[in-house]
mmCIF file of C-alpha atoms in Angstrom:
data_model
loop_
_atom_site.group_PDB
_atom_site.id
_atom_site.type_symbol
_atom_site.label_atom_id
_atom_site.label_comp_id
_atom_site.label_asym_id
_atom_site.label_seq_id
_atom_site.Cartn_x
_atom_site.Cartn_y
_atom_site.Cartn_z
ATOM 1 C CA ARG A 51 99.656 144.881 97.766
ATOM 2 C CA GLY A 52 97.866 141.658 97.250
ATOM 3 C CA TYR A 53 96.147 142.490 93.845
ATOM 4 C CA ASP A 54 95.196 139.602 91.249
ATOM 5 C CA PRO A 55 97.363 139.685 88.183
ATOM 6 C CA LEU A 56 94.045 139.370 86.682
ATOM 7 C CA VAL A 57 92.806 142.809 88.082
ATOM 8 C CA LEU A 58 95.504 144.413 86.809
ATOM 9 C CA ARG A 59 94.942 142.817 83.051
ATOM 10 C CA TYR A 60 91.515 144.266 83.363
ATOM 11 C CA PHE A 61 92.679 147.644 84.109
ATOM 12 C CA PHE A 62 95.081 147.713 81.362
ATOM 13 C CA LEU A 63 91.992 146.613 79.109
ATOM 14 C CA THR A 64 90.114 149.737 80.244
ATOM 15 C CA ALA A 65 92.468 151.690 77.849
ATOM 16 C CA HIS A 66 93.472 151.529 74.032
ATOM 17 C CA TYR A 67 96.945 150.325 73.889
ATOM 18 C CA ARG A 68 97.906 153.566 71.835
ATOM 19 C CA SER A 69 96.499 155.814 74.393
ATOM 20 C CA GLN A 70 98.443 156.780 77.710
ATOM 21 C CA GLN A 71 96.986 155.310 80.428
ATOM 22 C CA ASP A 72 97.631 156.879 84.174
ATOM 23 C CA PHE A 73 98.281 154.301 86.773
ATOM 24 C CA THR A 74 96.844 154.745 90.497
ATOM 25 C CA TRP A 75 96.280 152.902 93.276
ATOM 26 C CA ALA A 76 92.571 154.175 92.948
ATOM 27 C CA GLY A 77 92.244 153.167 89.215
ATOM 28 C CA LEU A 78 93.422 149.682 89.944
ATOM 29 C CA SER A 79 90.962 149.430 93.244
ATOM 30 C CA ALA A 80 88.187 151.026 90.969
ATOM 31 C CA ALA A 81 89.367 147.902 88.182
ATOM 32 C CA LYS A 82 89.147 145.067 91.118
ATOM 33 C CA THR A 83 85.807 146.171 92.037
ATOM 34 C CA THR A 84 84.324 146.122 88.578
ATOM 35 C CA PHE A 85 86.390 142.530 88.015
ATOM 36 C CA GLU A 86 84.863 141.345 91.290
ATOM 37 C CA ARG A 87 81.271 142.444 89.909
ATOM 38 C CA LEU A 88 82.345 140.636 86.725
ATOM 39 C CA LYS A 89 82.889 137.491 88.206
ATOM 40 C CA ASN A 90 80.027 137.589 90.479
ATOM 41 C CA LEU A 91 77.803 138.052 87.491
ATOM 42 C CA VAL A 92 79.181 135.013 86.011
ATOM 43 C CA LEU A 93 78.849 133.189 89.051
ATOM 44 C CA GLU A 94 74.985 133.928 88.820
ATOM 45 C CA LEU A 95 74.895 132.864 85.270
ATOM 46 C CA LYS A 96 76.356 129.557 85.977
ATOM 47 C CA ALA A 97 73.555 128.965 88.715
ATOM 48 C CA LYS A 98 70.982 129.823 85.996
ATOM 49 C CA LYS A 99 69.529 127.618 83.124
ATOM 50 C CA ASP A 100 67.128 129.798 81.078
ATOM 51 C CA SER A 101 68.047 130.739 77.554
ATOM 52 C CA ASN A 102 66.365 132.916 74.687
ATOM 53 C CA GLY A 103 67.437 134.997 71.956
ATOM 54 C CA LYS A 104 70.196 135.413 69.727
ATOM 55 C CA ILE A 105 73.785 136.026 70.059
ATOM 56 C CA ASP A 106 75.473 136.785 66.723
ATOM 57 C CA SER A 107 74.755 140.698 67.015
ATOM 58 C CA TYR A 108 76.747 140.788 70.022
ATOM 59 C CA GLN A 109 79.681 138.146 68.608
ATOM 60 C CA LYS A 110 79.751 140.370 65.765
ATOM 61 C CA GLU A 111 79.923 143.853 67.769
ATOM 62 C CA PHE A 112 83.003 142.340 69.684
ATOM 63 C CA LEU A 113 84.989 141.304 67.170
ATOM 64 C CA GLU A 114 84.341 144.414 65.223
ATOM 65 C CA ASN A 115 85.796 146.139 68.120
ATOM 66 C CA VAL A 116 88.922 143.709 68.508
ATOM 67 C CA ASN A 117 89.662 143.871 64.739
ATOM 68 C CA ASP A 118 89.645 147.730 65.147
ATOM 69 C CA ASP A 119 92.960 148.411 66.160
ATOM 70 C CA LEU A 120 92.289 146.274 69.403
ATOM 71 C CA ASN A 121 89.766 148.393 70.628
ATOM 72 C CA MET A 122 89.546 146.759 73.983
ATOM 73 C CA PRO A 123 87.521 149.456 76.038
ATOM 74 C CA GLU A 124 84.800 149.218 73.377
ATOM 75 C CA ALA A 125 84.966 145.449 73.617
ATOM 76 C CA LEU A 126 84.620 145.712 77.023
ATOM 77 C CA ALA A 127 81.665 147.620 76.603
ATOM 78 C CA VAL A 128 79.930 144.694 74.436
ATOM 79 C CA VAL A 129 80.760 142.439 77.470
ATOM 80 C CA TRP A 130 78.466 144.809 79.823
ATOM 81 C CA ASN A 131 76.067 144.983 77.318
ATOM 82 C CA VAL A 132 75.758 141.544 77.265
ATOM 83 C CA LEU A 133 75.282 141.569 80.986
ATOM 84 C CA ARG A 134 72.423 144.188 80.586
ATOM 85 C CA SER A 135 70.812 142.851 77.703
ATOM 86 C CA GLU A 136 67.466 140.140 77.443
ATOM 87 C CA LEU A 137 69.502 137.199 76.199
ATOM 88 C CA GLY A 138 69.028 134.154 78.736
ATOM 89 C CA SER A 139 71.928 133.285 81.177
ATOM 90 C CA LYS A 140 72.991 130.479 78.951
ATOM 91 C CA GLN A 141 73.721 132.589 76.000
ATOM 92 C CA LYS A 142 75.062 135.364 78.413
ATOM 93 C CA LEU A 143 77.474 132.860 79.907
ATOM 94 C CA ALA A 144 78.369 131.301 76.457
ATOM 95 C CA LEU A 145 79.305 134.743 75.029
ATOM 96 C CA LEU A 146 81.378 135.387 78.075
ATOM 97 C CA LEU A 147 83.262 132.807 77.947
ATOM 98 C CA ASP A 148 83.605 133.363 73.920
ATOM 99 C CA PHE A 149 84.976 136.920 74.785
ATOM 100 C CA ASP A 150 87.335 135.562 77.449
ATOM 101 C CA LYS A 151 89.204 133.726 74.892
ATOM 102 C CA VAL A 152 90.218 137.275 73.628
ATOM 103 C CA LEU A 153 90.040 139.119 76.991
ATOM 104 C CA GLY A 154 92.051 136.272 79.387
ATOM 105 C CA LEU A 155 90.179 137.154 82.481
ATOM 106 C CA GLY A 156 89.719 133.686 83.573
ATOM 107 C CA LEU A 157 85.829 133.548 83.634
ATOM 108 C CA LYS A 158 85.707 130.078 82.981
ATOM 109 C CA SER A 159 87.254 128.980 86.241
ATOM 110 C CA VAL A 160 85.495 131.389 88.523
ATOM 111 C CA LYS A 161 84.217 129.738 91.585
ATOM 112 C CA LYS A 162 82.316 130.252 94.592
ATOM 113 C CA ASP A 163 84.467 130.726 97.500
ATOM 114 C CA LYS A 164 84.402 127.775 99.978
ATOM 115 C CA VAL A 165 82.865 128.868 103.417
ATOM 116 C CA PRO A 166 84.946 127.370 106.087
ATOM 117 C CA LYS A 167 82.748 125.803 108.864
ATOM 118 C CA GLU A 168 84.123 128.326 111.470
ATOM 119 C CA ILE A 169 83.071 131.130 109.243
ATOM 120 C CA SER A 170 79.722 129.284 108.515
ATOM 121 C CA VAL A 171 78.961 128.892 112.685
ATOM 122 C CA LEU A 172 79.642 132.437 113.071
ATOM 123 C CA VAL A 173 77.088 133.365 109.977
ATOM 124 C CA LYS A 174 74.461 131.395 111.927
ATOM 125 C CA LYS A 175 75.151 133.176 115.478
ATOM 126 C CA ARG A 176 74.596 136.320 113.400
ATOM 127 C CA GLU A 177 71.671 135.719 112.147
ATOM 128 C CA ALA A 178 70.168 134.332 115.567
ATOM 129 C CA ALA A 179 71.350 137.395 116.921
ATOM 130 C CA ARG A 180 69.695 139.558 114.147
ATOM 131 C CA ALA A 181 66.661 137.315 114.571
ATOM 132 C CA LYS A 182 66.585 138.193 118.224
ATOM 133 C CA LYS A 183 67.168 142.197 117.266
ATOM 134 C CA ASP A 184 70.440 141.969 119.055
ATOM 135 C CA TRP A 185 72.461 144.560 116.847
ATOM 136 C CA LYS A 186 75.114 145.227 119.484
ATOM 137 C CA THR A 187 76.094 141.356 118.948
ATOM 138 C CA SER A 188 75.428 141.272 115.444
ATOM 139 C CA ASP A 189 77.600 144.027 114.749
ATOM 140 C CA LYS A 190 80.630 142.423 116.948
ATOM 141 C CA ILE A 191 80.042 139.196 114.956
ATOM 142 C CA ARG A 192 80.424 141.181 111.593
ATOM 143 C CA ALA A 193 83.232 142.995 112.651
ATOM 144 C CA GLU A 194 84.876 139.514 113.610
ATOM 145 C CA LEU A 195 84.282 138.382 110.194
ATOM 146 C CA ALA A 196 85.820 141.250 108.498
ATOM 147 C CA LYS A 197 88.763 140.414 110.452
ATOM 148 C CA LYS A 198 89.037 137.201 109.345
ATOM 149 C CA GLY A 199 88.539 138.712 105.408
ATOM 150 C CA TRP A 200 84.829 137.661 105.098
ATOM 151 C CA LEU A 201 82.149 140.002 104.082
ATOM 152 C CA ILE A 202 78.577 139.604 104.800
ATOM 153 C CA GLU A 203 75.602 140.893 102.726
ATOM 154 C CA ASP A 204 72.033 140.989 104.257
ATOM 155 C CA LYS A 205 69.380 140.005 101.652
ATOM 156 C CA ALA A 206 65.792 139.657 102.097
ATOM 157 C CA THR A 207 66.717 135.645 101.706
ATOM 158 C CA GLY A 208 68.926 136.122 104.471
ATOM 159 C CA ALA A 209 72.582 136.665 104.709
ATOM 160 C CA LYS A 210 75.145 135.975 102.026
ATOM 161 C CA VAL A 211 78.802 135.507 102.817
ATOM 162 C CA LYS A 212 81.644 136.125 100.502
ATOM 163 C CA LYS A 213 85.872 136.383 100.449
ATOM 164 C CA ALA A 214 86.629 140.007 101.199
#
């Protein structure tokens, strides 16, 4: 059904290995959404270079959870706590990449999707239509982009396009 194997890994990490986990396609879709969000946050962290704060307590907490009978749901909770923390992006990224040595989610190799030229041209046409307040054309282009497998998000800084 086109799911990345790492999405399935993330799904399995959300339950303790000793507990029974009910597999549903809705659950796998939810894992996909969360995993995509995690990858997007890693991309944002890679783009920033600020640093502040200590990371020792998070490393200790993560290892305690892993060593506590492989409590991976709690270890994942530490990952999300790091992302919400006041740490600088440099420290957050270092922690996530360190945690990923255990999680195996391939966060080190996460890269931005390369946008093909034809998609970029459509995005520019859509931006021009939006500037003219031609919402019908704008929506038509959005639908065309979706058919080609690309999503567009309108931000204050302009449109942001990503692989669907």
